[in-house]
Amino acid sequence: ETFFRRTYLTRGLQHLVDEVKRRLQGEGGDPVIQLQTPFGGGKTHALIALYHHAEAWGAKRAVLVGDALPGSAALWGVLEEQLTGAPTRLSSPTAPGREALRAVLEPHQPLLILADELLEYVTKAAGEQVGESTMAAQTMAFMQELTETVASLPRACLVVTLPSSLLERYDASAERLFQQVQKVVGRVERVLTPVAEDEVASVIRRRLFEHVDEREAAAVVDAYLEYAEREGLLPAGTEPVDYRRRFLASYPFLP
C-alpha cells in the first residue's frame, strides 16, 4: 500500500503491468521483456511494482539480483532454490539444458522471473572459472535456454533489466559482455521504458510530497504565466495554454 501510494503510475509502467498480467493469465502477452533506461530511470522500481502485483495475481515469483550475488553463484541454482527450496535438478556449475529447466519451471506457473542488474552479475562472473569455461559464458548459455523455455510456457514471464547508459557499463570488457547479453536476450524479447522524459517531474513530485494543493498550485501557475508572458520569458514557440498544462503537471517544478 505504501509503495503504490508513493508511486506515480507512468504510461510505461501501466503498460508493463498490463502486459505481464496478460502473460501470467495465459492470455498472450510477451514472454520476455527487457527494461532499459539510464541509471535512475525506474527499472528496479518497475520490478518491485511487478513483484507486488504478482502476489495479488497469485503468481509464483523468483528474483535474481545481479549486484547482490557473487560471480560464482550459478543463476540456475539460485532460481531452482527459490522455487523448490533446494537446487537438485539444476545444481551443476554448468548451464542446464532446456528440458531440465522446463521440468523445474513448468509446475510453478503462473511464474514471474525478475532479473535485475544482469550486466553487473555477468561482469563479475567473467572472472570465475568453470572448467575451461567461465561462469559468464555459462550464464550466457543459461539465459538463452531460459528465454526459450519461458517463451514455450503459456503462463511464464521473464523481465530483465539492462542499462542503456554507457556510464553504467564499467569498461570495454563489460561493453562486450553487454552486447553479448543483448544478443542472447534480444532474440525473443520486447524492450520497454518505464518512465518517459515528460513524466520525470511527476515521478519526483509523488516521491517528495505527500500532498499538493491543486487550487493553490493553479493560482501560483496562473500568476507566474501572466508575469512570464508580460516579460517574454516563455520559450520561443511555446503556447501559454500548453505551458500552463505542463506546469500544473510538474508543479512545484518548472516544466
PDB file of C-alpha atoms in Angstrom:
ATOM      1  CA  GLU A   1       0.000   0.000   0.000  1.00  0.00           C
ATOM      2  CA  THR A   2       2.793   2.400   0.923  1.00  0.00           C
ATOM      3  CA  PHE A   3       4.781   1.532  -2.202  1.00  0.00           C
ATOM      4  CA  PHE A   4       1.936   2.257  -4.587  1.00  0.00           C
ATOM      5  CA  ARG A   5       0.905   5.416  -2.720  1.00  0.00           C
ATOM      6  CA  ARG A   6       4.404   6.787  -3.378  1.00  0.00           C
ATOM      7  CA  THR A   7       4.492   5.556  -6.978  1.00  0.00           C
ATOM      8  CA  TYR A   8       3.465   7.704  -9.929  1.00  0.00           C
ATOM      9  CA  LEU A   9       1.856   5.331 -12.425  1.00  0.00           C
ATOM     10  CA  THR A  10       3.568   6.267 -15.675  1.00  0.00           C
ATOM     11  CA  ARG A  11       2.246   5.206 -19.054  1.00  0.00           C
ATOM     12  CA  GLY A  12       5.142   2.781 -19.459  1.00  0.00           C
ATOM     13  CA  LEU A  13       4.664   1.227 -16.027  1.00  0.00           C
ATOM     14  CA  GLN A  14       0.939   0.734 -16.580  1.00  0.00           C
ATOM     15  CA  HIS A  15       1.622  -0.874 -19.967  1.00  0.00           C
ATOM     16  CA  LEU A  16       4.260  -3.143 -18.412  1.00  0.00           C
ATOM     17  CA  VAL A  17       1.905  -4.266 -15.644  1.00  0.00           C
ATOM     18  CA  ASP A  18      -0.874  -4.961 -18.156  1.00  0.00           C
ATOM     19  CA  GLU A  19       1.422  -6.978 -20.431  1.00  0.00           C
ATOM     20  CA  VAL A  20       2.812  -9.125 -17.615  1.00  0.00           C
ATOM     21  CA  LYS A  21      -0.661  -9.738 -16.194  1.00  0.00           C
ATOM     22  CA  ARG A  22      -1.917 -10.905 -19.592  1.00  0.00           C
ATOM     23  CA  ARG A  23       1.020 -13.264 -19.882  1.00  0.00           C
ATOM     24  CA  LEU A  24       0.606 -14.762 -16.417  1.00  0.00           C
ATOM     25  CA  GLN A  25      -3.094 -15.282 -17.027  1.00  0.00           C
ATOM     26  CA  GLY A  26      -2.381 -17.197 -20.226  1.00  0.00           C
ATOM     27  CA  GLU A  27      -3.894 -14.531 -22.479  1.00  0.00           C
ATOM     28  CA  GLY A  28      -0.871 -13.949 -24.715  1.00  0.00           C
ATOM     29  CA  GLY A  29       1.495 -11.099 -23.971  1.00  0.00           C
ATOM     30  CA  ASP A  30       5.264 -11.019 -24.298  1.00  0.00           C
ATOM     31  CA  PRO A  31       7.167 -13.873 -22.602  1.00  0.00           C
ATOM     32  CA  VAL A  32      10.437 -11.923 -22.248  1.00  0.00           C
ATOM     33  CA  ILE A  33      10.573  -8.193 -21.537  1.00  0.00           C
ATOM     34  CA  GLN A  34      13.675  -6.048 -21.205  1.00  0.00           C
ATOM     35  CA  LEU A  35      13.569  -2.809 -19.241  1.00  0.00           C
ATOM     36  CA  GLN A  36      16.300  -0.490 -20.472  1.00  0.00           C
ATOM     37  CA  THR A  37      16.730   3.068 -19.217  1.00  0.00           C
ATOM     38  CA  PRO A  38      19.617   5.219 -17.998  1.00  0.00           C
ATOM     39  CA  PHE A  39      20.636   4.964 -14.347  1.00  0.00           C
ATOM     40  CA  GLY A  40      17.776   6.038 -12.104  1.00  0.00           C
ATOM     41  CA  GLY A  41      15.226   5.598 -14.876  1.00  0.00           C
ATOM     42  CA  GLY A  42      12.867   3.390 -12.903  1.00  0.00           C
ATOM     43  CA  LYS A  43      13.997  -0.146 -13.810  1.00  0.00           C
ATOM     44  CA  THR A  44      14.205  -1.566 -10.301  1.00  0.00           C
ATOM     45  CA  HIS A  45      11.129   0.370  -9.207  1.00  0.00           C
ATOM     46  CA  ALA A  46       9.185  -1.251 -12.045  1.00  0.00           C
ATOM     47  CA  LEU A  47      10.361  -4.699 -10.944  1.00  0.00           C
ATOM     48  CA  ILE A  48       9.200  -4.033  -7.388  1.00  0.00           C
ATOM     49  CA  ALA A  49       5.794  -2.999  -8.735  1.00  0.00           C
ATOM     50  CA  LEU A  50       5.574  -6.269 -10.667  1.00  0.00           C
ATOM     51  CA  TYR A  51       6.696  -8.220  -7.581  1.00  0.00           C
ATOM     52  CA  HIS A  52       3.819  -6.823  -5.520  1.00  0.00           C
ATOM     53  CA  HIS A  53       1.271  -7.209  -8.313  1.00  0.00           C
ATOM     54  CA  ALA A  54       2.296 -10.831  -8.914  1.00  0.00           C
ATOM     55  CA  GLU A  55       1.470 -11.702  -5.333  1.00  0.00           C
ATOM     56  CA  ALA A  56      -2.013 -10.248  -5.760  1.00  0.00           C
ATOM     57  CA  TRP A  57      -2.391 -12.222  -9.003  1.00  0.00           C
ATOM     58  CA  GLY A  58      -1.481 -15.479  -7.241  1.00  0.00           C
ATOM     59  CA  ALA A  59       1.694 -15.965  -9.285  1.00  0.00           C
ATOM     60  CA  LYS A  60       4.911 -17.592  -8.108  1.00  0.00           C
ATOM     61  CA  ARG A  61       7.857 -15.174  -8.035  1.00  0.00           C
ATOM     62  CA  ALA A  62      11.590 -15.706  -8.450  1.00  0.00           C
ATOM     63  CA  VAL A  63      14.116 -12.875  -8.182  1.00  0.00           C
ATOM     64  CA  LEU A  64      17.706 -12.793  -9.457  1.00  0.00           C
ATOM     65  CA  VAL A  65      19.549  -9.657  -8.320  1.00  0.00           C
ATOM     66  CA  GLY A  66      22.922  -9.372 -10.015  1.00  0.00           C
ATOM     67  CA  ASP A  67      24.535  -6.845  -7.680  1.00  0.00           C
ATOM     68  CA  ALA A  68      23.591  -8.965  -4.632  1.00  0.00           C
ATOM     69  CA  LEU A  69      25.042 -12.247  -5.933  1.00  0.00           C
ATOM     70  CA  PRO A  70      28.714 -13.262  -6.141  1.00  0.00           C
ATOM     71  CA  GLY A  71      30.044 -14.087  -9.590  1.00  0.00           C
ATOM     72  CA  SER A  72      30.461 -17.706  -8.518  1.00  0.00           C
ATOM     73  CA  ALA A  73      26.735 -18.205  -7.871  1.00  0.00           C
ATOM     74  CA  ALA A  74      25.005 -20.123 -10.663  1.00  0.00           C
ATOM     75  CA  LEU A  75      21.783 -18.291 -11.517  1.00  0.00           C
ATOM     76  CA  TRP A  76      20.015 -21.545 -12.409  1.00  0.00           C
ATOM     77  CA  GLY A  77      20.732 -22.962  -8.947  1.00  0.00           C
ATOM     78  CA  VAL A  78      19.508 -19.759  -7.292  1.00  0.00           C
ATOM     79  CA  LEU A  79      16.359 -19.909  -9.420  1.00  0.00           C
ATOM     80  CA  GLU A  80      15.559 -23.526  -8.507  1.00  0.00           C
ATOM     81  CA  GLU A  81      16.248 -22.912  -4.820  1.00  0.00           C
ATOM     82  CA  GLN A  82      13.716 -20.078  -4.748  1.00  0.00           C
ATOM     83  CA  LEU A  83      11.089 -22.216  -6.466  1.00  0.00           C
ATOM     84  CA  THR A  84      11.590 -25.551  -4.726  1.00  0.00           C
ATOM     85  CA  GLY A  85      13.650 -24.862  -1.596  1.00  0.00           C
ATOM     86  CA  ALA A  86      16.864 -26.523  -2.798  1.00  0.00           C
ATOM     87  CA  PRO A  87      18.816 -26.844  -6.070  1.00  0.00           C
ATOM     88  CA  THR A  88      18.617 -30.512  -7.105  1.00  0.00           C
ATOM     89  CA  ARG A  89      17.981 -30.745 -10.847  1.00  0.00           C
ATOM     90  CA  LEU A  90      19.949 -27.554 -11.547  1.00  0.00           C
ATOM     91  CA  SER A  91      22.853 -27.993  -9.136  1.00  0.00           C
ATOM     92  CA  SER A  92      25.644 -28.318 -11.727  1.00  0.00           C
ATOM     93  CA  PRO A  93      28.100 -25.419 -12.201  1.00  0.00           C
ATOM     94  CA  THR A  94      27.439 -25.681 -15.945  1.00  0.00           C
ATOM     95  CA  ALA A  95      24.282 -24.360 -17.574  1.00  0.00           C
ATOM     96  CA  PRO A  96      21.380 -26.828 -17.660  1.00  0.00           C
ATOM     97  CA  GLY A  97      19.608 -27.936 -20.812  1.00  0.00           C
ATOM     98  CA  ARG A  98      16.139 -26.722 -21.759  1.00  0.00           C
ATOM     99  CA  GLU A  99      14.445 -29.984 -20.741  1.00  0.00           C
ATOM    100  CA  ALA A 100      15.812 -29.830 -17.172  1.00  0.00           C
ATOM    101  CA  LEU A 101      14.926 -26.154 -16.961  1.00  0.00           C
ATOM    102  CA  ARG A 102      11.407 -26.726 -18.224  1.00  0.00           C
ATOM    103  CA  ALA A 103      10.886 -29.554 -15.714  1.00  0.00           C
ATOM    104  CA  VAL A 104      11.699 -27.106 -12.902  1.00  0.00           C
ATOM    105  CA  LEU A 105       9.721 -24.105 -14.167  1.00  0.00           C
ATOM    106  CA  GLU A 106       6.573 -25.638 -15.650  1.00  0.00           C
ATOM    107  CA  PRO A 107       4.924 -26.842 -12.396  1.00  0.00           C
ATOM    108  CA  HIS A 108       5.236 -23.355 -10.865  1.00  0.00           C
ATOM    109  CA  GLN A 109       3.094 -21.472 -13.388  1.00  0.00           C
ATOM    110  CA  PRO A 110       1.902 -18.773 -13.311  1.00  0.00           C
ATOM    111  CA  LEU A 111       5.521 -17.775 -12.829  1.00  0.00           C
ATOM    112  CA  LEU A 112       7.209 -14.374 -12.890  1.00  0.00           C
ATOM    113  CA  ILE A 113      11.025 -14.276 -13.026  1.00  0.00           C
ATOM    114  CA  LEU A 114      12.649 -10.902 -12.342  1.00  0.00           C
ATOM    115  CA  ALA A 115      16.334 -10.486 -13.253  1.00  0.00           C
ATOM    116  CA  ASP A 116      17.819  -7.192 -12.091  1.00  0.00           C
ATOM    117  CA  GLU A 117      21.340  -5.843 -12.766  1.00  0.00           C
ATOM    118  CA  LEU A 118      22.186  -8.782 -15.046  1.00  0.00           C
ATOM    119  CA  LEU A 119      25.160  -6.985 -16.598  1.00  0.00           C
ATOM    120  CA  GLU A 120      26.795  -6.406 -13.211  1.00  0.00           C
ATOM    121  CA  TYR A 121      26.478 -10.111 -12.404  1.00  0.00           C
ATOM    122  CA  VAL A 122      27.905 -11.233 -15.764  1.00  0.00           C
ATOM    123  CA  THR A 123      30.821  -8.816 -15.371  1.00  0.00           C
ATOM    124  CA  LYS A 124      31.715 -10.434 -12.038  1.00  0.00           C
ATOM    125  CA  ALA A 125      31.094 -13.941 -13.396  1.00  0.00           C
ATOM    126  CA  ALA A 126      33.643 -13.366 -16.183  1.00  0.00           C
ATOM    127  CA  GLY A 127      36.370 -13.791 -13.556  1.00  0.00           C
ATOM    128  CA  GLU A 128      35.072 -17.157 -12.305  1.00  0.00           C
ATOM    129  CA  GLN A 129      36.454 -20.280 -13.985  1.00  0.00           C
ATOM    130  CA  VAL A 130      34.153 -23.236 -14.700  1.00  0.00           C
ATOM    131  CA  GLY A 131      36.395 -25.946 -16.138  1.00  0.00           C
ATOM    132  CA  GLU A 132      37.763 -24.496 -19.369  1.00  0.00           C
ATOM    133  CA  SER A 133      34.899 -22.001 -19.493  1.00  0.00           C
ATOM    134  CA  THR A 134      33.787 -19.137 -17.244  1.00  0.00           C
ATOM    135  CA  MET A 135      30.643 -18.564 -15.232  1.00  0.00           C
ATOM    136  CA  ALA A 136      29.871 -15.641 -17.561  1.00  0.00           C
ATOM    137  CA  ALA A 137      29.911 -17.937 -20.612  1.00  0.00           C
ATOM    138  CA  GLN A 138      27.749 -20.486 -18.799  1.00  0.00           C
ATOM    139  CA  THR A 139      25.355 -17.690 -17.841  1.00  0.00           C
ATOM    140  CA  MET A 140      25.044 -16.628 -21.490  1.00  0.00           C
ATOM    141  CA  ALA A 141      24.087 -20.195 -22.376  1.00  0.00           C
ATOM    142  CA  PHE A 142      21.642 -20.291 -19.475  1.00  0.00           C
ATOM    143  CA  MET A 143      19.978 -17.024 -20.477  1.00  0.00           C
ATOM    144  CA  GLN A 144      19.431 -18.320 -23.994  1.00  0.00           C
ATOM    145  CA  GLU A 145      17.896 -21.519 -22.598  1.00  0.00           C
ATOM    146  CA  LEU A 146      15.833 -19.550 -20.074  1.00  0.00           C
ATOM    147  CA  THR A 147      14.354 -17.149 -22.641  1.00  0.00           C
ATOM    148  CA  GLU A 148      13.432 -20.016 -24.970  1.00  0.00           C
ATOM    149  CA  THR A 149      11.949 -22.085 -22.138  1.00  0.00           C
ATOM    150  CA  VAL A 150       9.888 -19.189 -20.778  1.00  0.00           C
ATOM    151  CA  ALA A 151       8.626 -18.457 -24.289  1.00  0.00           C
ATOM    152  CA  SER A 152       7.395 -22.062 -24.532  1.00  0.00           C
ATOM    153  CA  LEU A 153       5.402 -21.857 -21.288  1.00  0.00           C
ATOM    154  CA  PRO A 154       1.980 -20.176 -21.638  1.00  0.00           C
ATOM    155  CA  ARG A 155       1.887 -18.578 -18.182  1.00  0.00           C
ATOM    156  CA  ALA A 156       5.508 -17.644 -17.530  1.00  0.00           C
ATOM    157  CA  CYS A 157       7.197 -14.268 -17.943  1.00  0.00           C
ATOM    158  CA  LEU A 158      10.817 -13.128 -17.627  1.00  0.00           C
ATOM    159  CA  VAL A 159      11.590  -9.438 -17.052  1.00  0.00           C
ATOM    160  CA  VAL A 160      15.253  -8.406 -17.362  1.00  0.00           C
ATOM    161  CA  THR A 161      16.853  -5.027 -16.647  1.00  0.00           C
ATOM    162  CA  LEU A 162      19.845  -3.727 -18.564  1.00  0.00           C
ATOM    163  CA  PRO A 163      21.369  -0.242 -18.527  1.00  0.00           C
ATOM    164  CA  SER A 164      21.217   2.000 -21.582  1.00  0.00           C
ATOM    165  CA  SER A 165      23.823   4.489 -20.384  1.00  0.00           C
ATOM    166  CA  LEU A 166      27.457   3.921 -21.389  1.00  0.00           C
ATOM    167  CA  LEU A 167      28.490   5.227 -17.974  1.00  0.00           C
ATOM    168  CA  GLU A 168      26.923   2.150 -16.375  1.00  0.00           C
ATOM    169  CA  ARG A 169      28.889  -0.374 -18.379  1.00  0.00           C
ATOM    170  CA  TYR A 170      32.129  -0.113 -16.408  1.00  0.00           C
ATOM    171  CA  ASP A 171      34.830  -0.781 -19.060  1.00  0.00           C
ATOM    172  CA  ALA A 172      35.474  -2.166 -22.547  1.00  0.00           C
ATOM    173  CA  SER A 173      35.140  -5.797 -21.450  1.00  0.00           C
ATOM    174  CA  ALA A 174      31.800  -5.034 -19.801  1.00  0.00           C
ATOM    175  CA  GLU A 175      30.703  -3.351 -23.037  1.00  0.00           C
ATOM    176  CA  ARG A 176      31.453  -6.572 -24.928  1.00  0.00           C
ATOM    177  CA  LEU A 177      29.510  -8.567 -22.329  1.00  0.00           C
ATOM    178  CA  PHE A 178      26.628  -6.126 -22.672  1.00  0.00           C
ATOM    179  CA  GLN A 179      26.493  -6.718 -26.419  1.00  0.00           C
ATOM    180  CA  GLN A 180      26.504 -10.482 -25.824  1.00  0.00           C
ATOM    181  CA  VAL A 181      23.682 -10.287 -23.283  1.00  0.00           C
ATOM    182  CA  GLN A 182      21.698  -8.063 -25.648  1.00  0.00           C
ATOM    183  CA  LYS A 183      22.161 -10.566 -28.474  1.00  0.00           C
ATOM    184  CA  VAL A 184      21.086 -13.524 -26.336  1.00  0.00           C
ATOM    185  CA  VAL A 185      18.130 -11.923 -24.570  1.00  0.00           C
ATOM    186  CA  GLY A 186      17.113  -9.904 -27.619  1.00  0.00           C
ATOM    187  CA  ARG A 187      16.190 -12.968 -29.653  1.00  0.00           C
ATOM    188  CA  VAL A 188      12.745 -13.256 -28.030  1.00  0.00           C
ATOM    189  CA  GLU A 189      12.373 -10.028 -26.055  1.00  0.00           C
ATOM    190  CA  ARG A 190      10.430  -6.820 -26.124  1.00  0.00           C
ATOM    191  CA  VAL A 191      12.110  -3.618 -24.871  1.00  0.00           C
ATOM    192  CA  LEU A 192      10.050  -1.284 -22.693  1.00  0.00           C
ATOM    193  CA  THR A 193      10.874   2.030 -20.993  1.00  0.00           C
ATOM    194  CA  PRO A 194       9.138   2.530 -17.610  1.00  0.00           C
ATOM    195  CA  VAL A 195       9.461   6.342 -17.477  1.00  0.00           C
ATOM    196  CA  ALA A 196       9.176   8.801 -20.359  1.00  0.00           C
ATOM    197  CA  GLU A 197      11.022  12.123 -20.265  1.00  0.00           C
ATOM    198  CA  ASP A 198       7.840  14.151 -19.836  1.00  0.00           C
ATOM    199  CA  GLU A 199       6.897  12.094 -16.746  1.00  0.00           C
ATOM    200  CA  VAL A 200      10.048  12.605 -14.677  1.00  0.00           C
ATOM    201  CA  ALA A 201       8.760  15.667 -12.818  1.00  0.00           C
ATOM    202  CA  SER A 202       5.533  13.869 -11.876  1.00  0.00           C
ATOM    203  CA  VAL A 203       7.520  10.906 -10.551  1.00  0.00           C
ATOM    204  CA  ILE A 204       9.694  13.179  -8.385  1.00  0.00           C
ATOM    205  CA  ARG A 205       6.678  15.123  -7.137  1.00  0.00           C
ATOM    206  CA  ARG A 206       4.949  11.931  -5.997  1.00  0.00           C
ATOM    207  CA  ARG A 207       8.097  10.803  -4.189  1.00  0.00           C
ATOM    208  CA  LEU A 208       8.805  14.079  -2.390  1.00  0.00           C
ATOM    209  CA  PHE A 209       5.387  15.429  -1.448  1.00  0.00           C
ATOM    210  CA  GLU A 210       2.553  13.773   0.442  1.00  0.00           C
ATOM    211  CA  HIS A 211       0.064  16.257  -0.980  1.00  0.00           C
ATOM    212  CA  VAL A 212      -0.112  19.116  -3.478  1.00  0.00           C
ATOM    213  CA  ASP A 213      -2.894  21.678  -3.077  1.00  0.00           C
ATOM    214  CA  GLU A 214      -4.171  21.826  -6.655  1.00  0.00           C
ATOM    215  CA  ARG A 215      -6.114  25.063  -6.092  1.00  0.00           C
ATOM    216  CA  GLU A 216      -3.059  26.831  -4.685  1.00  0.00           C
ATOM    217  CA  ALA A 217      -0.922  25.359  -7.476  1.00  0.00           C
ATOM    218  CA  ALA A 218      -3.302  26.746 -10.129  1.00  0.00           C
ATOM    219  CA  ALA A 219      -3.160  30.223  -8.548  1.00  0.00           C
ATOM    220  CA  VAL A 220       0.649  30.194  -8.498  1.00  0.00           C
ATOM    221  CA  VAL A 221       0.892  28.889 -12.066  1.00  0.00           C
ATOM    222  CA  ASP A 222      -1.549  31.497 -13.370  1.00  0.00           C
ATOM    223  CA  ALA A 223       0.342  34.309 -11.638  1.00  0.00           C
ATOM    224  CA  TYR A 224       3.655  33.054 -12.996  1.00  0.00           C
ATOM    225  CA  LEU A 225       2.267  32.612 -16.501  1.00  0.00           C
ATOM    226  CA  GLU A 226       0.898  36.170 -16.517  1.00  0.00           C
ATOM    227  CA  TYR A 227       4.300  37.503 -15.441  1.00  0.00           C
ATOM    228  CA  ALA A 228       6.217  35.277 -17.909  1.00  0.00           C
ATOM    229  CA  GLU A 229       4.058  36.362 -20.848  1.00  0.00           C
ATOM    230  CA  ARG A 230       4.395  40.043 -19.913  1.00  0.00           C
ATOM    231  CA  GLU A 231       8.192  39.786 -19.618  1.00  0.00           C
ATOM    232  CA  GLY A 232       8.648  37.495 -22.628  1.00  0.00           C
ATOM    233  CA  LEU A 233      10.101  34.633 -20.568  1.00  0.00           C
ATOM    234  CA  LEU A 234       8.317  31.713 -22.188  1.00  0.00           C
ATOM    235  CA  PRO A 235      10.455  29.569 -24.538  1.00  0.00           C
ATOM    236  CA  ALA A 236      10.075  30.521 -28.206  1.00  0.00           C
ATOM    237  CA  GLY A 237       7.214  28.752 -29.921  1.00  0.00           C
ATOM    238  CA  THR A 238       5.538  27.773 -26.622  1.00  0.00           C
ATOM    239  CA  GLU A 239       1.785  28.253 -26.377  1.00  0.00           C
ATOM    240  CA  PRO A 240       0.754  29.631 -22.948  1.00  0.00           C
ATOM    241  CA  VAL A 241      -2.105  27.130 -22.614  1.00  0.00           C
ATOM    242  CA  ASP A 242       0.289  24.217 -23.244  1.00  0.00           C
ATOM    243  CA  TYR A 243       2.863  25.630 -20.824  1.00  0.00           C
ATOM    244  CA  ARG A 244       0.156  26.015 -18.165  1.00  0.00           C
ATOM    245  CA  ARG A 245      -0.873  22.368 -18.588  1.00  0.00           C
ATOM    246  CA  ARG A 246       2.724  21.177 -18.308  1.00  0.00           C
ATOM    247  CA  PHE A 247       3.427  23.411 -15.298  1.00  0.00           C
ATOM    248  CA  LEU A 248       0.350  22.129 -13.436  1.00  0.00           C
ATOM    249  CA  ALA A 249       1.503  18.552 -14.081  1.00  0.00           C
ATOM    250  CA  SER A 250       5.025  19.224 -12.790  1.00  0.00           C
ATOM    251  CA  TYR A 251       4.267  21.815 -10.049  1.00  0.00           C
ATOM    252  CA  PRO A 252       6.173  22.942  -7.975  1.00  0.00           C
ATOM    253  CA  PHE A 253       8.856  22.300 -10.603  1.00  0.00           C
ATOM    254  CA  LEU A 254       9.018  24.416 -13.735  1.00  0.00           C
ATOM    255  CA  PRO A 255       8.495  22.416 -16.956  1.00  0.00           C
TER     256      PRO A 255
END
